[in-house]
Coordinates of C-alpha atoms in Angstrom, one line a residue:
M1 CA 3.0 2.5 -10.9
S2 CA 6.2 2.1 -8.9
E3 CA 6.5 5.8 -9.6
L4 CA 3.6 6.3 -7.2
F5 CA 5.4 4.3 -4.6
Q6 CA 8.5 6.5 -5.2
A7 CA 6.3 9.6 -4.8
V8 CA 4.9 8.4 -1.5
I9 CA 8.4 7.5 -0.2
A10 CA 9.8 10.9 -1.4
S11 CA 7.0 12.8 0.4
D12 CA 6.1 13.3 4.0
E13 CA 3.7 10.4 3.7
K14 CA 6.5 7.8 3.9
T15 CA 5.9 7.8 7.7
E16 CA 2.2 7.1 7.0
L17 CA 3.2 4.2 4.7
R18 CA 5.4 2.7 7.4
Q19 CA 2.6 3.0 10.0
F20 CA 0.0 1.6 7.7
V21 CA 2.2 -1.4 6.9
S22 CA 2.8 -1.9 10.6
D23 CA -1.0 -1.9 11.2
L24 CA -1.4 -4.4 8.4
R25 CA 1.2 -6.7 10.0
A26 CA -0.7 -6.4 13.3
L27 CA -3.8 -7.8 11.7
G28 CA -2.0 -11.2 11.6
N29 CA -2.9 -12.0 8.0
K30 CA -0.1 -12.8 5.6
Y31 CA -2.3 -12.3 2.5
L32 CA -4.7 -9.4 2.0
L33 CA -7.1 -8.9 -0.8
R34 CA -8.4 -5.6 -2.1
N35 CA -11.4 -5.3 0.2
D36 CA -9.2 -6.2 3.2
I37 CA -6.7 -3.4 2.2
V38 CA -9.4 -0.8 1.6
N39 CA -11.0 -1.6 5.0
A40 CA -7.6 -1.5 6.8
F41 CA -6.9 1.9 5.2
A42 CA -10.2 3.3 6.4
T43 CA -9.6 1.9 9.9
Y44 CA -6.1 3.4 9.8
C45 CA -7.5 6.8 8.9
T46 CA -10.0 6.6 11.6
K47 CA -7.6 5.3 14.2
Y48 CA -5.0 8.1 13.6
E49 CA -7.7 10.8 13.1
K50 CA -6.7 11.6 9.5
P51 CA -8.7 14.3 7.8
E52 CA -11.1 13.3 5.1
Q53 CA -8.8 15.0 2.5
F54 CA -6.0 12.6 3.5
H55 CA -8.4 9.6 3.1
Q56 CA -9.6 10.8 -0.3
S57 CA -6.7 12.5 -2.1
S58 CA -3.4 11.8 -0.4
L59 CA -0.6 10.1 -2.3
L60 CA -1.0 7.1 -0.1
S61 CA -4.8 6.9 -0.8
K62 CA -4.1 7.1 -4.5
L63 CA -1.6 4.2 -4.1
I64 CA -4.2 2.2 -2.1
Y65 CA -6.7 2.7 -4.9
Y66 CA -4.5 0.7 -7.4
V67 CA -3.5 -2.1 -4.9
Q68 CA -5.2 -5.4 -5.5
E69 CA -3.3 -7.8 -3.2
I70 CA -0.6 -7.6 -0.6
L71 CA 1.6 -10.5 0.6
L72 CA 3.3 -9.7 3.9
E73 CA 6.7 -11.4 4.2
D74 CA 9.5 -11.0 6.8
G75 CA 11.3 -7.8 6.0
S76 CA 9.2 -6.9 3.0
L77 CA 5.8 -7.0 1.3
C78 CA 4.8 -7.8 -2.2
V79 CA 2.2 -5.6 -3.7
L80 CA 0.1 -6.4 -6.8
L81 CA -1.1 -3.3 -8.5
R82 CA -3.6 -2.9 -11.4
P83 CA -3.0 0.4 -13.0
K84 CA -5.3 -0.4 -15.9
I85 CA -7.7 -3.1 -16.9
A86 CA -5.9 -6.3 -18.0
T87 CA -2.5 -5.0 -16.7
M88 CA -0.7 -5.9 -13.5
E89 CA 2.5 -4.8 -11.8
I90 CA 4.1 -6.4 -8.9
V91 CA 6.6 -4.6 -6.6
R92 CA 8.5 -5.7 -3.5
V93 CA 8.8 -3.0 -0.8
A94 CA 11.5 -3.7 1.8
D95 CA 11.2 -2.5 5.4
D96 CA 13.7 0.3 4.5
L97 CA 11.2 1.4 1.8
T98 CA 13.3 0.4 -1.2
V99 CA 11.1 -0.6 -4.1
E100 CA 12.0 -3.5 -6.4
Q101 CA 10.0 -4.3 -9.6
M102 CA 9.1 -8.0 -9.8
T103 CA 7.9 -10.2 -12.7
V104 CA 4.6 -12.0 -12.6
Q105 CA 6.4 -15.4 -12.3

């Protein structure tokens, strides 16, 4: 699943990812659950007048589909992904968009 992060970062959508993370930080919550994330992404798409195609089939929207939780930290965010039922992957994304795989512990 970190491959999906790498795909977003390697594409033109890395600017979108940075802006979305900035908008998440502006919410003031340090811990976001799936529903909060999905609602924030819908708000982001509306606020920046993204086309419906972006909201439905962009790389960033595909990434959001698998995100279950986000923990916002200073200088990074930890993202819990569920690529399949009964599996989980955790990655740390630094502000410079470097992605580090983390263990569940």
